[in-house]
Amino acid sequence: MNTEQYLDELRSVVNIDCGTQTVAGVACVADRFATWYQQAGWHTERVNLGERVGPGMFVTNHADAEQFDVLLVGHMDTVFPEGTAAERPMTVQDGRVYGPGVSDMKSGLLNILWALRSLSPAEKERLKIAVAMNPDEETGSVFSHQWIGELAKRSAVVLVCEAARADGSLVKARKGMARYRLDFRGVAAHAGNDPHRGRSAINALAQTIVELNGLADAEAGTTLNFGVIQGGDAANIVADKAHAILDLRFWNNEEYQRVHQSLSQFCSTHLLADISIQLLQEAHTPAMAPSRDTEKLMQLVEDVGEQEGIAIHWQAVGGGSDANHTAALGVPSLDGFGPIGAGFHSPAEYLELDSIAPRIRLLKQVIVRLGQ
Ligand SMILES: [Zn+2]
């Protein structure tokens, strides 16, 4: 493998500011990949996902295919603000590569490209492959998850190429997430003259938090976190307004249903006279839980690992990715097919240089086995 060429290509996309909001930068990354794929004889299509995010980039070797053997997914955006690329451009030191988005996930995108470049003409003819590069994963793929979902439904399996974990593990499960806002309305009154006329929204909020935390289930891995609370205007006023933001995480979607129902019921039945609670769901990402078909796909990956001399370990991780959405559609989905890295979303982010070539080989061989 020509490591110099890989690093040159990596540098040229890491050194572009492409936070989700930096739409022009994301478009620039999309164009660069499109050029490389075209040079390798692949069909590319820029996908308009609205003005608020950059374009998506669709790549395939069979432009008229109805069904694909595999959909490869990766995102082009990072979490970093404009100016980060100039502040700390890509560097290589002691076997590690540093820079914004170097492992989350420019190298994942590049590993897809390199794996596909290495396919023989016969393999390219036999396999129907789709690649979806999206511009907004870091903000929840709000504008791209429908597009990716449509492609996933036309694909036998989905491989998301976020970085492998620091110990080399791939990802078989990811927690789901839901976010809620609870608005409490009470009755304001003077705290000295007539407190009995007041109904404190803050007291209701405090009681609610204690009670709702009881919905957590440590054994099942279901957690609730009231990460934000706000309310009241002054110490001498009984507060008529308060609100809380709740973050819910779960390994399986039945647990989500359980908590969601209890929460809805709790908020719709009045806790105290003259107090109302309005529940608003702000976000929901389903859990990525391995199905029977996913387990078959894991077995295939393990077989390839054995053949290539790469130890395969699996992890279940708390954070979500685009694999949560595709797995929820019932399409077997696995994640972590990029090279090894860690320290994401921070200046400590790194990529393990030695892991690039083996992980390209692993990805390529898994793809080759899929169509058989
Ligand atoms: Zn990522």
Coordinates of C-alpha atoms and ligand atoms in Angstrom, one line a residue:
M1 CA 0.0 0.0 0.0
N2 CA 1.2 3.5 -0.9
T3 CA 1.0 5.2 2.5
E4 CA 2.4 8.5 1.2
Q5 CA -0.5 8.8 -1.3
Y6 CA -3.0 7.8 1.4
L7 CA -1.7 10.5 3.8
D8 CA -1.6 13.1 1.0
E9 CA -5.2 12.4 0.3
L10 CA -6.1 12.4 4.0
R11 CA -4.3 15.7 4.5
S12 CA -6.2 17.3 1.7
V13 CA -9.6 16.6 3.3
V14 CA -8.5 17.0 7.0
N15 CA -7.2 20.5 6.3
I16 CA -10.6 21.8 5.2
D17 CA -12.9 23.3 7.8
C18 CA -16.0 21.2 7.5
G19 CA -18.0 21.5 10.7
T20 CA -21.7 20.6 10.0
Q21 CA -22.5 24.3 9.7
T22 CA -19.6 25.1 7.4
V23 CA -21.6 24.1 4.4
A24 CA -19.0 25.2 1.8
G25 CA -16.3 23.2 3.4
V26 CA -18.4 20.0 3.5
A27 CA -19.2 20.6 -0.2
C28 CA -15.5 20.9 -0.9
V29 CA -14.9 17.5 0.8
A30 CA -17.7 16.0 -1.2
D31 CA -16.3 17.2 -4.5
R32 CA -12.8 15.9 -3.6
F33 CA -14.2 12.4 -3.0
A34 CA -16.3 12.6 -6.1
T35 CA -13.2 13.3 -8.2
W36 CA -11.3 10.4 -6.7
Y37 CA -14.3 8.0 -7.3
Q38 CA -14.7 9.2 -10.9
Q39 CA -11.1 8.7 -11.6
A40 CA -11.5 5.1 -10.4
G41 CA -14.4 4.6 -12.8
W42 CA -17.3 5.0 -10.3
H43 CA -20.6 6.8 -10.8
T44 CA -21.1 9.8 -8.5
E45 CA -24.2 11.9 -7.7
R46 CA -24.4 15.0 -5.6
V47 CA -27.5 14.9 -3.5
N48 CA -29.2 18.1 -2.4
L49 CA -30.4 17.8 1.2
G50 CA -31.5 21.4 1.6
E51 CA -29.8 24.7 2.3
R52 CA -28.9 24.3 5.9
V53 CA -26.4 21.5 5.3
G54 CA -23.8 20.5 2.7
P55 CA -24.7 18.1 -0.1
G56 CA -24.7 14.3 0.3
M57 CA -22.5 12.3 -2.1
F58 CA -23.8 9.0 -3.6
V59 CA -21.4 6.7 -5.3
T60 CA -22.0 3.4 -7.0
N61 CA -20.6 1.0 -9.5
H62 CA -24.0 0.1 -11.0
A63 CA -25.9 3.3 -11.5
D64 CA -29.1 1.5 -12.6
A65 CA -29.2 -1.1 -9.8
E66 CA -32.4 -1.5 -7.8
Q67 CA -30.8 -3.5 -5.0
F68 CA -27.3 -3.3 -3.6
D69 CA -25.2 -6.1 -1.9
V70 CA -23.9 -3.5 0.5
L71 CA -24.3 0.1 1.5
L72 CA -21.2 1.8 2.9
V73 CA -21.9 4.8 5.0
G74 CA -19.7 7.6 6.3
H75 CA -20.1 11.3 7.2
M76 CA -18.1 14.3 5.9
D77 CA -18.8 16.8 8.6
T78 CA -16.9 17.3 11.9
V79 CA -17.8 19.1 15.2
F80 CA -15.0 21.7 14.8
P81 CA -15.6 25.5 14.2
E82 CA -14.0 27.4 11.3
G83 CA -10.4 28.1 11.8
T84 CA -9.6 24.8 13.4
A85 CA -7.9 23.4 10.3
A86 CA -5.5 26.4 10.2
E87 CA -4.9 26.2 13.9
R88 CA -4.0 22.6 14.0
P89 CA -3.6 21.1 10.5
M90 CA -2.9 17.4 10.1
T91 CA 0.4 16.1 11.6
V92 CA 2.0 12.7 11.8
Q93 CA 4.0 11.8 14.9
D94 CA 5.2 8.6 16.5
G95 CA 2.9 6.4 14.4
R96 CA -0.2 8.5 15.0
V97 CA -1.9 11.0 12.7
Y98 CA -3.5 14.1 14.3
G99 CA -5.9 16.7 13.0
P100 CA -9.6 17.7 13.1
G101 CA -11.8 14.7 12.0
V102 CA -8.8 12.6 11.2
S103 CA -10.4 9.5 12.6
D104 CA -14.0 10.9 12.9
M105 CA -14.1 10.2 10.1
K106 CA -12.1 11.3 7.2
S107 CA -9.9 8.1 7.3
G108 CA -13.1 6.0 7.4
L109 CA -14.3 7.7 4.2
L110 CA -10.8 7.2 2.7
N111 CA -10.7 3.5 3.8
I112 CA -14.0 2.9 1.8
L113 CA -12.4 4.6 -1.2
W114 CA -9.2 2.5 -0.9
A115 CA -11.1 -0.8 -0.4
L116 CA -13.2 -0.1 -3.5
R117 CA -10.2 0.9 -5.6
S118 CA -8.6 -2.4 -4.7
L119 CA -11.5 -4.5 -6.1
S120 CA -10.8 -6.5 -9.3
P121 CA -12.7 -5.8 -12.5
A122 CA -14.6 -9.1 -12.0
E123 CA -15.5 -8.2 -8.4
K124 CA -16.7 -4.8 -9.5
E125 CA -18.8 -6.4 -12.2
R126 CA -20.3 -9.0 -9.8
L127 CA -21.0 -6.8 -6.8
K128 CA -23.6 -4.0 -6.6
I129 CA -22.2 -1.5 -4.2
A130 CA -23.5 1.8 -2.9
V131 CA -21.7 4.5 -0.9
A132 CA -23.5 7.3 1.0
M133 CA -21.5 10.1 2.4
N134 CA -23.6 12.5 4.5
P135 CA -23.0 16.1 5.6
D136 CA -24.7 16.2 9.0
E137 CA -24.1 13.1 11.1
E138 CA -22.6 15.2 14.0
T139 CA -25.9 17.0 14.5
G140 CA -28.0 13.8 14.3
S141 CA -28.3 13.4 10.5
V142 CA -31.5 15.3 10.7
F143 CA -31.4 16.2 6.9
S144 CA -29.8 13.0 5.7
H145 CA -31.3 10.0 7.6
Q146 CA -34.2 9.7 5.3
W147 CA -32.0 9.5 2.3
I148 CA -29.7 7.0 3.9
G149 CA -32.7 5.0 5.1
E150 CA -34.1 4.8 1.5
L151 CA -30.7 3.4 0.3
A152 CA -30.5 1.1 3.3
K153 CA -33.9 -0.5 2.4
R154 CA -32.5 -1.3 -1.0
S155 CA -29.4 -2.9 0.4
A156 CA -28.7 -6.4 1.9
V157 CA -26.5 -5.0 4.6
V158 CA -25.1 -1.7 5.9
L159 CA -21.5 -1.2 7.0
V160 CA -20.8 2.1 8.7
C161 CA -17.2 3.1 8.6
E162 CA -16.7 5.1 11.7
A163 CA -13.4 4.4 13.3
A164 CA -12.7 1.2 15.1
R165 CA -12.4 1.6 18.9
A166 CA -9.0 2.3 20.5
D167 CA -8.6 -1.5 21.2
G168 CA -9.5 -2.3 17.6
S169 CA -13.1 -3.4 18.4
L170 CA -15.9 -3.1 15.9
V171 CA -19.3 -2.0 17.0
K172 CA -22.3 -4.3 17.1
A173 CA -24.7 -2.3 19.3
R174 CA -25.2 1.4 20.1
K175 CA -27.5 3.0 22.6
G176 CA -30.6 4.8 21.5
M177 CA -31.4 8.3 22.7
A178 CA -34.4 10.5 23.3
R179 CA -34.5 14.0 24.4
Y180 CA -37.5 15.7 26.1
R181 CA -38.4 19.1 27.3
L182 CA -40.8 19.4 30.3
D183 CA -42.6 22.7 30.8
F184 CA -44.2 23.3 34.2
R185 CA -46.9 26.0 34.6
G186 CA -48.0 27.0 38.1
V187 CA -49.5 30.2 39.7
A188 CA -47.4 33.2 40.7
A189 CA -47.9 34.9 44.0
H190 CA -46.0 37.1 46.4
A191 CA -43.9 34.9 48.7
G192 CA -44.5 37.2 51.7
N193 CA -48.0 38.5 51.4
D194 CA -50.0 35.6 50.0
P195 CA -47.8 32.5 49.4
H196 CA -50.9 30.3 49.8
R197 CA -52.3 31.7 46.6
G198 CA -49.2 30.5 44.7
R199 CA -48.5 27.1 43.1
S200 CA -44.8 26.6 42.6
A201 CA -43.7 25.3 39.3
I202 CA -40.3 24.8 40.8
N203 CA -41.5 22.5 43.5
A204 CA -43.4 20.5 41.0
L205 CA -40.3 20.3 38.8
A206 CA -38.2 19.1 41.8
Q207 CA -40.8 16.4 42.8
T208 CA -41.1 15.3 39.2
I209 CA -37.4 14.8 38.7
V210 CA -37.1 12.7 41.8
E211 CA -40.0 10.6 40.7
L212 CA -39.1 10.2 37.1
N213 CA -35.5 9.2 37.9
G214 CA -37.1 6.0 39.3
L215 CA -37.8 5.0 35.7
A216 CA -34.1 4.2 35.1
D217 CA -33.1 0.6 35.1
A218 CA -29.4 0.1 35.7
E219 CA -29.4 -3.5 34.8
A220 CA -31.0 -2.9 31.4
G221 CA -28.7 0.1 30.9
T222 CA -31.6 2.5 30.7
T223 CA -30.5 5.9 32.1
L224 CA -32.3 9.3 32.6
N225 CA -30.3 12.5 32.9
F226 CA -32.0 15.8 33.7
G227 CA -29.2 17.8 32.2
V228 CA -30.8 21.3 32.3
I229 CA -33.3 22.9 34.7
Q230 CA -34.5 26.5 34.7
G231 CA -37.3 28.4 36.4
G232 CA -38.5 31.3 38.5
D233 CA -37.9 35.1 38.4
A234 CA -37.0 36.1 41.9
A235 CA -36.7 34.7 45.4
N236 CA -39.8 36.6 46.6
I237 CA -42.1 35.2 43.9
V238 CA -43.7 31.8 43.9
A239 CA -42.5 30.6 40.5
D240 CA -45.2 30.1 37.8
K241 CA -42.7 28.7 35.2
A242 CA -40.0 26.1 35.2
H243 CA -38.6 23.7 32.6
A244 CA -36.3 20.7 32.5
I245 CA -34.4 18.9 29.6
L246 CA -34.2 15.2 29.9
D247 CA -31.8 12.9 28.1
L248 CA -32.9 9.2 28.0
R249 CA -30.5 6.4 26.8
F250 CA -31.4 2.7 26.2
W251 CA -30.0 -0.5 24.7
N252 CA -33.2 -1.8 23.4
N253 CA -36.2 -0.1 21.9
E254 CA -38.7 -1.9 24.2
E255 CA -37.1 0.0 27.1
Y256 CA -37.6 3.2 25.2
Q257 CA -41.3 2.4 24.8
R258 CA -41.7 1.6 28.5
V259 CA -40.1 4.9 29.6
H260 CA -41.8 7.0 26.9
Q261 CA -45.2 5.7 27.9
S262 CA -44.7 6.2 31.7
L263 CA -43.3 9.7 31.0
S264 CA -46.3 10.7 28.8
Q265 CA -48.7 9.3 31.4
F266 CA -47.0 11.1 34.3
C267 CA -47.1 14.4 32.5
S268 CA -50.7 14.2 31.4
T269 CA -52.1 13.3 34.8
H270 CA -51.9 16.3 37.1
L271 CA -49.4 16.0 39.9
L272 CA -50.8 18.9 42.0
A273 CA -53.8 21.1 41.7
D274 CA -53.2 24.1 39.4
I275 CA -50.0 22.8 38.0
S276 CA -49.6 21.5 34.4
I277 CA -46.8 19.8 32.8
Q278 CA -46.3 19.9 29.0
L279 CA -44.1 17.2 27.5
L280 CA -42.3 17.8 24.2
Q281 CA -40.1 15.2 22.5
E282 CA -37.2 17.1 20.9
A283 CA -35.3 14.1 19.5
H284 CA -35.3 10.3 19.1
T285 CA -32.7 8.0 17.8
P286 CA -33.6 4.3 18.0
A287 CA -31.1 1.8 19.6
M288 CA -28.9 -0.3 17.3
A289 CA -29.5 -3.8 18.6
P290 CA -28.1 -6.8 16.8
S291 CA -30.8 -9.1 15.1
R292 CA -30.4 -12.7 14.1
D293 CA -29.3 -11.5 10.6
T294 CA -26.8 -9.1 12.2
E295 CA -25.3 -12.0 14.0
K296 CA -24.8 -13.9 10.7
L297 CA -23.0 -10.8 9.3
M298 CA -20.8 -10.7 12.5
Q299 CA -19.9 -14.3 11.8
L300 CA -18.9 -13.5 8.3
V301 CA -16.7 -10.6 9.6
E302 CA -15.1 -12.9 12.1
D303 CA -14.3 -15.5 9.4
V304 CA -12.7 -12.8 7.2
G305 CA -10.7 -11.6 10.3
E306 CA -9.4 -15.1 10.8
Q307 CA -8.4 -15.4 7.2
E308 CA -6.7 -12.0 7.3
G309 CA -5.0 -12.5 10.7
I310 CA -7.0 -9.6 12.3
A311 CA -8.5 -10.4 15.7
I312 CA -12.1 -9.4 15.7
H313 CA -13.7 -8.1 18.9
W314 CA -17.1 -6.5 19.3
Q315 CA -18.3 -3.7 21.6
A316 CA -21.6 -2.2 22.5
V317 CA -21.1 1.6 22.9
G318 CA -23.2 4.4 24.4
G319 CA -22.9 6.9 21.5
G320 CA -25.1 6.8 18.4
S321 CA -24.2 6.9 14.7
D322 CA -26.0 6.5 11.4
A323 CA -26.1 2.7 12.1
N324 CA -28.8 3.3 14.7
H325 CA -31.2 4.5 11.9
T326 CA -30.4 1.8 9.4
A327 CA -30.6 -1.0 12.1
A328 CA -34.0 0.3 13.1
L329 CA -35.2 -0.3 9.6
G330 CA -34.4 -4.0 10.0
V331 CA -31.4 -3.9 7.7
P332 CA -28.4 -5.8 9.3
S333 CA -26.0 -3.0 10.2
L334 CA -22.5 -3.0 11.8
D335 CA -20.2 -0.2 12.5
G336 CA -16.5 0.6 13.2
F337 CA -15.1 -0.5 9.8
G338 CA -12.7 2.5 9.7
P339 CA -9.1 2.4 10.9
I340 CA -8.4 2.5 14.7
G341 CA -8.7 5.9 16.4
A342 CA -9.8 7.7 19.6
G343 CA -10.1 11.0 21.3
F344 CA -12.9 12.1 19.0
H345 CA -14.4 15.6 19.2
S346 CA -11.2 16.9 20.9
P347 CA -7.7 18.1 20.0
A348 CA -6.4 14.7 21.2
E349 CA -8.1 12.9 18.3
Y350 CA -5.7 10.5 16.6
L351 CA -5.5 7.8 14.0
E352 CA -3.3 4.7 14.4
L353 CA -1.1 4.7 11.3
D354 CA -0.5 0.9 11.5
S355 CA -4.2 0.2 11.4
I356 CA -5.0 1.8 8.1
A357 CA -3.8 -1.0 5.7
P358 CA -5.2 -4.0 7.7
R359 CA -8.6 -2.3 8.0
I360 CA -8.7 -1.6 4.3
R361 CA -8.0 -5.3 3.7
L362 CA -10.7 -6.3 6.2
L363 CA -13.3 -4.0 4.7
K364 CA -12.5 -5.1 1.2
Q365 CA -12.6 -8.9 2.0
V366 CA -15.9 -8.5 3.9
I367 CA -17.4 -6.7 0.8
V368 CA -16.1 -9.4 -1.6
R369 CA -17.6 -12.2 0.6
L370 CA -21.0 -10.4 0.8
G371 CA -22.1 -11.0 -2.8
Q372 CA -21.3 -14.8 -2.6
Ligands
ZN1 ZN -18.3 10.1 13.4

